[in-house]
C-alpha cells in the first residue's frame, strides 16, 4: 500500500517533497523493515555489544544517500539541510516511524544527532561547524546531549547542578549525568554538556551554559548503560556518565556563557515534534500488525475470527480515530513552526508532545492484547516500540510540564474573554 499524503495538506507539499516521500515510503517498506531482523542478529554479543555497529546500517545509509533521502530534518532555515518545510518533514518522519529503530538512522535523521546538528547549524561558530557539524551531516560520527542528572529533578532544568568553571583559558566541568542517549555508541565523538557556569546569577535562566566536550577528553567516563523495560538500545544506549575535572578550551562554549537555556529552547521545539511525527508511524505499524493478526484465519476463538468479536472491532475503531486525531495535532504544530516559528508555536508543540506518545501507547497496548503473549515478547516489534514510546512521556519534558504550559497559555486569554463577556452582559440586559 502506497503512503497517501493527507488531503488536508496536499497542496502545501512541493512536487520535490512528494517525490522524496514516495522514495522514502518505498525505502522504509522494502529496505528498512525487512532489515530489522538482520540488524538485531548483527548486534554484538557479550563484551562486543557496545563495540559492534551492525554492518547493515551502513549499507542502508549508503542507499539512502544515493536516493537523496539524507538529512531531511534540517528545515529551509539552514543551508546545510534538505530545503524542506517542517510540515513536509513531518510526513517523512511518520514514514520513518514505521521502522523506528532503523529508518531514522539510515537517513541520518535520528535523535539525538538531529537536535545536536541543529544546535551546531543554528548557533555554532564556523570552526565548530567545520569540526563537528560537517562529519555529523555526513553520518561519519555520532553525538550525545548531556543534560539530565540523577541527583536533581531534571524536569526543571534550572536544577541542573553540573559545574562549568572558567579557569584561565579553559572551562573545567564536574558533574554526573544520566539517560544520555547515544553515549554508548563507539561512533559517539562529541557531547553537548549543559551545566551551571554562573550559579549565583539572580536570573535563574542565565546560570547555565552549553559546552562542547569531545568524547575522548580526559575525565569523561561512561559508567553504565541504562535499560528501558530491559531494552538497552545497544550500541547507542542511554548511559550514565561522570565528568571529573574535564577541561576544554574556551572556544568550546556554544553561543556564550549564560545562553544554555536559550539554546535548549531552540533545540527542543522542532525536536519534540520529530518524536511525535515518528510516533504516528509507529502507531500505524502497530495497528497494521493488529489487523493482520485478528484476520488470520488460523487463529479463531470461540468459533470466530478474532476480528469478529465486538471488543476487537471497537479497539480497531478507537485506534484509527486516535491516530488520525494525533496526526492532525502533529501536522498543525509543524505548520505553525513554519508559519510563526517554534517559540510562538509552543502551545501547538506542547499539545502534540503531551498527547501523541500516549496515543501510541494506547494503540500498541491494544495490538499487544490482540497478539496475546506474543505481543509482549521479542517476536514482534510491539514491546520494543512500547518501551520507546513510554520513555517519550518524559523525554524532552514530561507530560505534566507541557500540560502546565498549555494551561498558562490558555489562561492568557482570560482577560480578553472577560471583557467580551461584559459587553454581552450589557447587550443581554437590554433584551
mmCIF file of C-alpha atoms in Angstrom, residues 88-359:
data_model
loop_
_atom_site.group_PDB
_atom_site.id
_atom_site.type_symbol
_atom_site.label_atom_id
_atom_site.label_comp_id
_atom_site.label_asym_id
_atom_site.label_seq_id
_atom_site.Cartn_x
_atom_site.Cartn_y
_atom_site.Cartn_z
ATOM 1 C CA UNK A 88 6.905 18.313 4.653
ATOM 2 C CA UNK A 89 9.338 16.648 7.009
ATOM 3 C CA UNK A 90 6.521 15.657 9.365
ATOM 4 C CA UNK A 91 5.126 13.367 6.675
ATOM 5 C CA UNK A 92 8.559 11.848 6.092
ATOM 6 C CA UNK A 93 9.199 11.322 9.795
ATOM 7 C CA UNK A 94 5.883 9.482 10.092
ATOM 8 C CA UNK A 95 7.041 7.090 7.395
ATOM 9 C CA UNK A 96 10.371 6.593 9.211
ATOM 10 C CA UNK A 97 8.469 5.810 12.398
ATOM 11 C CA UNK A 98 7.236 2.568 10.851
ATOM 12 C CA UNK A 99 10.791 1.269 11.292
ATOM 13 C CA UNK A 100 11.636 3.328 14.330
ATOM 14 C CA UNK A 101 14.892 1.518 15.157
ATOM 15 C CA UNK A 102 16.437 1.641 11.683
ATOM 16 C CA UNK A 103 14.909 4.146 9.257
ATOM 17 C CA UNK A 104 15.793 7.358 11.155
ATOM 18 C CA UNK A 105 19.459 6.392 11.429
ATOM 19 C CA UNK A 106 19.582 5.077 7.872
ATOM 20 C CA UNK A 107 18.537 8.528 6.635
ATOM 21 C CA UNK A 108 20.735 10.413 9.155
ATOM 22 C CA UNK A 109 17.605 11.724 10.844
ATOM 23 C CA UNK A 110 17.860 10.086 14.274
ATOM 24 C CA UNK A 111 17.948 11.638 17.718
ATOM 25 C CA UNK A 112 19.972 12.913 19.467
ATOM 26 C CA UNK A 113 22.054 13.777 16.386
ATOM 27 C CA UNK A 114 19.238 15.752 14.763
ATOM 28 C CA UNK A 115 18.928 18.111 17.712
ATOM 29 C CA UNK A 116 22.685 18.431 18.090
ATOM 30 C CA UNK A 117 23.160 19.157 14.408
ATOM 31 C CA UNK A 118 20.508 21.831 14.668
ATOM 32 C CA UNK A 119 22.407 23.399 17.590
ATOM 33 C CA UNK A 120 25.616 23.497 15.580
ATOM 34 C CA UNK A 121 23.820 24.770 12.481
ATOM 35 C CA UNK A 122 21.915 27.478 14.368
ATOM 36 C CA UNK A 123 24.428 28.600 16.987
ATOM 37 C CA UNK A 124 27.834 27.172 16.079
ATOM 38 C CA UNK A 125 30.874 29.168 15.021
ATOM 39 C CA UNK A 126 32.441 28.397 11.627
ATOM 40 C CA UNK A 127 35.155 26.409 13.424
ATOM 41 C CA UNK A 128 32.614 24.414 15.466
ATOM 42 C CA UNK A 129 30.622 23.659 12.344
ATOM 43 C CA UNK A 130 33.691 22.520 10.457
ATOM 44 C CA UNK A 131 34.865 20.186 13.214
ATOM 45 C CA UNK A 132 31.541 18.723 14.336
ATOM 46 C CA UNK A 133 28.603 19.618 12.101
ATOM 47 C CA UNK A 134 30.196 18.527 8.826
ATOM 48 C CA UNK A 135 31.045 14.948 9.945
ATOM 49 C CA UNK A 136 27.639 14.650 11.626
ATOM 50 C CA UNK A 137 25.899 15.688 8.415
ATOM 51 C CA UNK A 138 27.964 13.089 6.554
ATOM 52 C CA UNK A 139 26.954 10.385 9.039
ATOM 53 C CA UNK A 140 30.601 9.730 9.903
ATOM 54 C CA UNK A 141 30.260 10.273 13.655
ATOM 55 C CA UNK A 142 27.505 10.350 16.249
ATOM 56 C CA UNK A 143 26.835 12.607 19.236
ATOM 57 C CA UNK A 144 25.066 12.893 22.581
ATOM 58 C CA UNK A 145 23.309 15.636 24.564
ATOM 59 C CA UNK A 146 24.196 15.578 28.276
ATOM 60 C CA UNK A 147 21.618 17.398 30.385
ATOM 61 C CA UNK A 148 19.606 15.079 32.676
ATOM 62 C CA UNK A 149 21.108 14.346 36.104
ATOM 63 C CA UNK A 150 20.360 11.600 38.679
ATOM 64 C CA UNK A 151 20.511 13.718 41.831
ATOM 65 C CA UNK A 152 18.077 16.510 40.918
ATOM 66 C CA UNK A 153 14.572 16.843 39.444
ATOM 67 C CA UNK A 154 15.714 17.431 35.877
ATOM 68 C CA UNK A 155 12.217 18.175 34.596
ATOM 69 C CA UNK A 156 13.043 21.661 35.921
ATOM 70 C CA UNK A 157 16.311 22.335 34.123
ATOM 71 C CA UNK A 158 17.184 25.196 36.495
ATOM 72 C CA UNK A 159 18.064 22.394 38.949
ATOM 73 C CA UNK A 160 20.958 21.169 36.812
ATOM 74 C CA UNK A 161 23.994 21.023 39.126
ATOM 75 C CA UNK A 162 26.937 20.118 36.860
ATOM 76 C CA UNK A 163 29.612 22.762 37.297
ATOM 77 C CA UNK A 164 31.255 24.619 34.406
ATOM 78 C CA UNK A 165 34.029 26.815 35.771
ATOM 79 C CA UNK A 166 36.147 29.198 33.746
ATOM 80 C CA UNK A 167 39.765 28.739 34.834
ATOM 81 C CA UNK A 168 42.377 30.519 32.762
ATOM 82 C CA UNK A 169 41.853 29.699 29.105
ATOM 83 C CA UNK A 170 39.727 26.604 29.817
ATOM 84 C CA UNK A 171 36.360 25.503 31.139
ATOM 85 C CA UNK A 172 36.550 22.830 33.838
ATOM 86 C CA UNK A 173 33.496 20.553 34.042
ATOM 87 C CA UNK A 174 32.456 18.435 37.015
ATOM 88 C CA UNK A 175 29.208 16.538 37.353
ATOM 89 C CA UNK A 176 27.191 13.388 36.820
ATOM 90 C CA UNK A 177 24.697 12.867 34.013
ATOM 91 C CA UNK A 178 22.392 10.012 33.103
ATOM 92 C CA UNK A 179 19.963 8.898 30.396
ATOM 93 C CA UNK A 180 22.428 10.294 27.886
ATOM 94 C CA UNK A 181 21.203 8.722 24.649
ATOM 95 C CA UNK A 182 23.861 7.714 22.156
ATOM 96 C CA UNK A 183 26.741 7.850 24.630
ATOM 97 C CA UNK A 184 27.416 4.114 24.404
ATOM 98 C CA UNK A 185 27.929 4.183 20.644
ATOM 99 C CA UNK A 186 31.527 3.581 19.545
ATOM 100 C CA UNK A 187 30.940 6.273 16.909
ATOM 101 C CA UNK A 188 29.936 8.892 19.510
ATOM 102 C CA UNK A 189 32.613 11.567 19.161
ATOM 103 C CA UNK A 190 31.148 14.588 20.921
ATOM 104 C CA UNK A 191 28.911 15.583 23.815
ATOM 105 C CA UNK A 192 27.000 18.820 24.244
ATOM 106 C CA UNK A 193 27.060 19.310 28.025
ATOM 107 C CA UNK A 194 24.649 21.532 29.957
ATOM 108 C CA UNK A 195 25.870 22.900 33.275
ATOM 109 C CA UNK A 196 25.970 25.932 35.547
ATOM 110 C CA UNK A 197 28.636 28.492 34.758
ATOM 111 C CA UNK A 198 27.142 31.275 36.908
ATOM 112 C CA UNK A 199 25.172 29.670 39.790
ATOM 113 C CA UNK A 200 24.870 32.980 41.693
ATOM 114 C CA UNK A 201 23.177 34.822 38.851
ATOM 115 C CA UNK A 202 19.844 36.230 40.066
ATOM 116 C CA UNK A 203 18.294 35.329 36.733
ATOM 117 C CA UNK A 204 17.746 31.570 37.017
ATOM 118 C CA UNK A 205 17.726 31.094 33.247
ATOM 119 C CA UNK A 206 21.095 32.805 32.802
ATOM 120 C CA UNK A 207 23.028 30.483 35.106
ATOM 121 C CA UNK A 208 23.516 27.718 32.542
ATOM 122 C CA UNK A 209 25.891 27.288 29.623
ATOM 123 C CA UNK A 210 26.362 24.663 26.942
ATOM 124 C CA UNK A 211 29.838 23.427 26.120
ATOM 125 C CA UNK A 212 31.289 21.047 23.553
ATOM 126 C CA UNK A 213 33.165 18.103 25.069
ATOM 127 C CA UNK A 214 34.932 15.652 22.732
ATOM 128 C CA UNK A 215 34.064 12.128 23.900
ATOM 129 C CA UNK A 216 37.723 11.136 24.298
ATOM 130 C CA UNK A 217 38.519 14.030 26.666
ATOM 131 C CA UNK A 218 40.325 13.009 29.845
ATOM 132 C CA UNK A 219 37.967 12.800 32.806
ATOM 133 C CA UNK A 220 34.923 11.654 30.821
ATOM 134 C CA UNK A 221 33.784 8.215 31.959
ATOM 135 C CA UNK A 222 30.789 6.228 30.777
ATOM 136 C CA UNK A 223 29.703 4.419 33.953
ATOM 137 C CA UNK A 224 26.949 2.143 32.634
ATOM 138 C CA UNK A 225 24.175 1.777 30.089
ATOM 139 C CA UNK A 226 20.649 2.048 31.493
ATOM 140 C CA UNK A 227 17.738 -0.099 30.365
ATOM 141 C CA UNK A 228 14.133 0.696 29.461
ATOM 142 C CA UNK A 229 11.920 -2.269 30.412
ATOM 143 C CA UNK A 230 15.024 -4.416 29.870
ATOM 144 C CA UNK A 231 15.976 -2.944 26.475
ATOM 145 C CA UNK A 232 19.465 -1.435 26.403
ATOM 146 C CA UNK A 233 19.305 0.023 22.873
ATOM 147 C CA UNK A 234 22.849 -1.149 22.122
ATOM 148 C CA UNK A 235 25.064 0.031 20.624
ATOM 149 C CA UNK A 236 23.776 3.590 21.198
ATOM 150 C CA UNK A 237 22.350 3.118 24.671
ATOM 151 C CA UNK A 238 21.201 5.575 27.331
ATOM 152 C CA UNK A 239 24.162 5.983 29.642
ATOM 153 C CA UNK A 240 25.247 7.343 32.981
ATOM 154 C CA UNK A 241 28.381 9.452 32.634
ATOM 155 C CA UNK A 242 30.689 11.300 35.016
ATOM 156 C CA UNK A 243 32.691 14.392 34.144
ATOM 157 C CA UNK A 244 35.613 14.785 36.556
ATOM 158 C CA UNK A 245 37.860 17.816 36.095
ATOM 159 C CA UNK A 246 37.155 17.683 32.365
ATOM 160 C CA UNK A 247 38.978 20.531 30.614
ATOM 161 C CA UNK A 248 38.011 22.049 27.274
ATOM 162 C CA UNK A 249 39.197 25.292 25.624
ATOM 163 C CA UNK A 250 37.119 28.466 25.919
ATOM 164 C CA UNK A 251 36.215 28.284 22.233
ATOM 165 C CA UNK A 252 34.128 25.182 23.060
ATOM 166 C CA UNK A 253 31.344 27.327 24.507
ATOM 167 C CA UNK A 254 28.191 27.469 22.370
ATOM 168 C CA UNK A 255 26.817 30.959 21.745
ATOM 169 C CA UNK A 256 28.272 32.337 25.006
ATOM 170 C CA UNK A 257 28.129 31.990 28.782
ATOM 171 C CA UNK A 258 24.664 32.018 30.282
ATOM 172 C CA UNK A 259 22.967 31.160 26.983
ATOM 173 C CA UNK A 260 22.267 27.488 27.735
ATOM 174 C CA UNK A 261 18.506 27.860 28.228
ATOM 175 C CA UNK A 262 18.180 29.900 25.093
ATOM 176 C CA UNK A 263 19.906 27.137 23.147
ATOM 177 C CA UNK A 264 17.907 24.222 24.536
ATOM 178 C CA UNK A 265 14.641 26.010 23.840
ATOM 179 C CA UNK A 266 15.749 26.485 20.240
ATOM 180 C CA UNK A 267 16.846 22.841 20.087
ATOM 181 C CA UNK A 268 13.796 21.238 21.654
ATOM 182 C CA UNK A 269 11.000 22.958 19.734
ATOM 183 C CA UNK A 270 11.298 21.119 16.404
ATOM 184 C CA UNK A 271 12.937 18.112 18.083
ATOM 185 C CA UNK A 272 9.886 17.422 20.235
ATOM 186 C CA UNK A 273 7.772 17.340 17.118
ATOM 187 C CA UNK A 274 10.189 14.982 15.353
ATOM 188 C CA UNK A 275 9.492 12.422 18.090
ATOM 189 C CA UNK A 276 5.747 12.923 17.710
ATOM 190 C CA UNK A 277 5.954 12.547 13.936
ATOM 191 C CA UNK A 278 7.699 9.194 14.282
ATOM 192 C CA UNK A 279 5.139 8.122 16.903
ATOM 193 C CA UNK A 280 2.394 8.391 14.295
ATOM 194 C CA UNK A 281 4.254 5.989 12.016
ATOM 195 C CA UNK A 282 4.897 3.568 14.877
ATOM 196 C CA UNK A 283 1.212 3.673 15.816
ATOM 197 C CA UNK A 284 0.235 2.944 12.213
ATOM 198 C CA UNK A 285 2.512 -0.076 12.203
ATOM 199 C CA UNK A 286 1.048 -1.236 15.488
ATOM 200 C CA UNK A 287 -2.446 -1.030 14.022
ATOM 201 C CA UNK A 288 -1.326 -2.812 10.837
ATOM 202 C CA UNK A 289 0.080 -5.674 12.910
ATOM 203 C CA UNK A 290 -3.188 -5.866 14.830
ATOM 204 C CA UNK A 291 -5.268 -6.019 11.651
ATOM 205 C CA UNK A 292 -3.102 -8.811 10.256
ATOM 206 C CA UNK A 293 -3.304 -10.769 13.493
ATOM 207 C CA UNK A 294 -7.048 -10.554 14.080
ATOM 208 C CA UNK A 295 -7.878 -11.563 10.479
ATOM 209 C CA UNK A 296 -5.526 -14.555 10.464
ATOM 210 C CA UNK A 297 -7.838 -17.497 9.614
ATOM 211 C CA UNK A 298 -5.660 -19.903 11.616
ATOM 212 C CA UNK A 299 -6.439 -18.033 14.823
ATOM 213 C CA UNK A 300 -10.027 -18.468 15.974
ATOM 214 C CA UNK A 301 -11.537 -18.035 19.406
ATOM 215 C CA UNK A 302 -14.925 -19.437 20.396
ATOM 216 C CA UNK A 303 -15.558 -20.429 16.803
ATOM 217 C CA UNK A 304 -14.955 -16.977 15.309
ATOM 218 C CA UNK A 305 -12.160 -14.953 13.803
ATOM 219 C CA UNK A 306 -10.650 -12.664 16.418
ATOM 220 C CA UNK A 307 -11.782 -9.728 14.265
ATOM 221 C CA UNK A 308 -15.400 -10.829 14.570
ATOM 222 C CA UNK A 309 -15.525 -10.117 18.286
ATOM 223 C CA UNK A 310 -17.134 -6.779 19.090
ATOM 224 C CA UNK A 311 -14.475 -5.659 21.557
ATOM 225 C CA UNK A 312 -11.769 -6.154 18.935
ATOM 226 C CA UNK A 313 -13.666 -4.109 16.369
ATOM 227 C CA UNK A 314 -14.062 -1.374 18.956
ATOM 228 C CA UNK A 315 -10.310 -1.417 19.648
ATOM 229 C CA UNK A 316 -9.589 -1.107 15.941
ATOM 230 C CA UNK A 317 -12.005 1.796 15.589
ATOM 231 C CA UNK A 318 -10.599 3.622 18.622
ATOM 232 C CA UNK A 319 -7.069 3.189 17.296
ATOM 233 C CA UNK A 320 -7.985 4.548 13.876
ATOM 234 C CA UNK A 321 -9.705 7.595 15.366
ATOM 235 C CA UNK A 322 -6.948 8.348 17.848
ATOM 236 C CA UNK A 323 -4.170 8.070 15.262
ATOM 237 C CA UNK A 324 -5.934 10.432 12.881
ATOM 238 C CA UNK A 325 -6.581 12.946 15.671
ATOM 239 C CA UNK A 326 -2.952 12.738 16.783
ATOM 240 C CA UNK A 327 -1.718 13.200 13.217
ATOM 241 C CA UNK A 328 -3.690 16.436 12.954
ATOM 242 C CA UNK A 329 -2.037 17.777 16.119
ATOM 243 C CA UNK A 330 1.409 16.969 14.714
ATOM 244 C CA UNK A 331 0.713 18.448 11.284
ATOM 245 C CA UNK A 332 -0.757 21.570 12.856
ATOM 246 C CA UNK A 333 2.268 22.022 15.128
ATOM 247 C CA UNK A 334 4.679 21.559 12.222
ATOM 248 C CA UNK A 335 2.691 24.053 10.135
ATOM 249 C CA UNK A 336 2.747 26.589 12.967
ATOM 250 C CA UNK A 337 6.527 26.237 13.345
ATOM 251 C CA UNK A 338 6.841 27.009 9.635
ATOM 252 C CA UNK A 339 4.414 29.915 9.927
ATOM 253 C CA UNK A 340 5.418 31.688 13.151
ATOM 254 C CA UNK A 341 8.495 29.878 14.467
ATOM 255 C CA UNK A 342 8.912 27.339 17.282
ATOM 256 C CA UNK A 343 8.842 29.917 20.074
ATOM 257 C CA UNK A 344 5.395 31.199 19.083
ATOM 258 C CA UNK A 345 4.108 27.683 18.419
ATOM 259 C CA UNK A 346 4.795 26.365 21.919
ATOM 260 C CA UNK A 347 1.107 25.642 22.631
ATOM 261 C CA UNK A 348 0.722 23.549 19.468
ATOM 262 C CA UNK A 349 4.046 21.800 20.131
ATOM 263 C CA UNK A 350 3.085 21.136 23.753
ATOM 264 C CA UNK A 351 -0.310 19.682 22.849
ATOM 265 C CA UNK A 352 1.244 17.275 20.372
ATOM 266 C CA UNK A 353 4.014 16.306 22.782
ATOM 267 C CA UNK A 354 1.576 15.644 25.628
ATOM 268 C CA UNK A 355 -0.958 13.658 23.595
ATOM 269 C CA UNK A 356 0.775 11.786 20.778
ATOM 270 C CA UNK A 357 3.026 9.412 22.795
ATOM 271 C CA UNK A 358 0.001 8.401 24.870
ATOM 272 C CA UNK A 359 -1.954 7.668 21.695
#
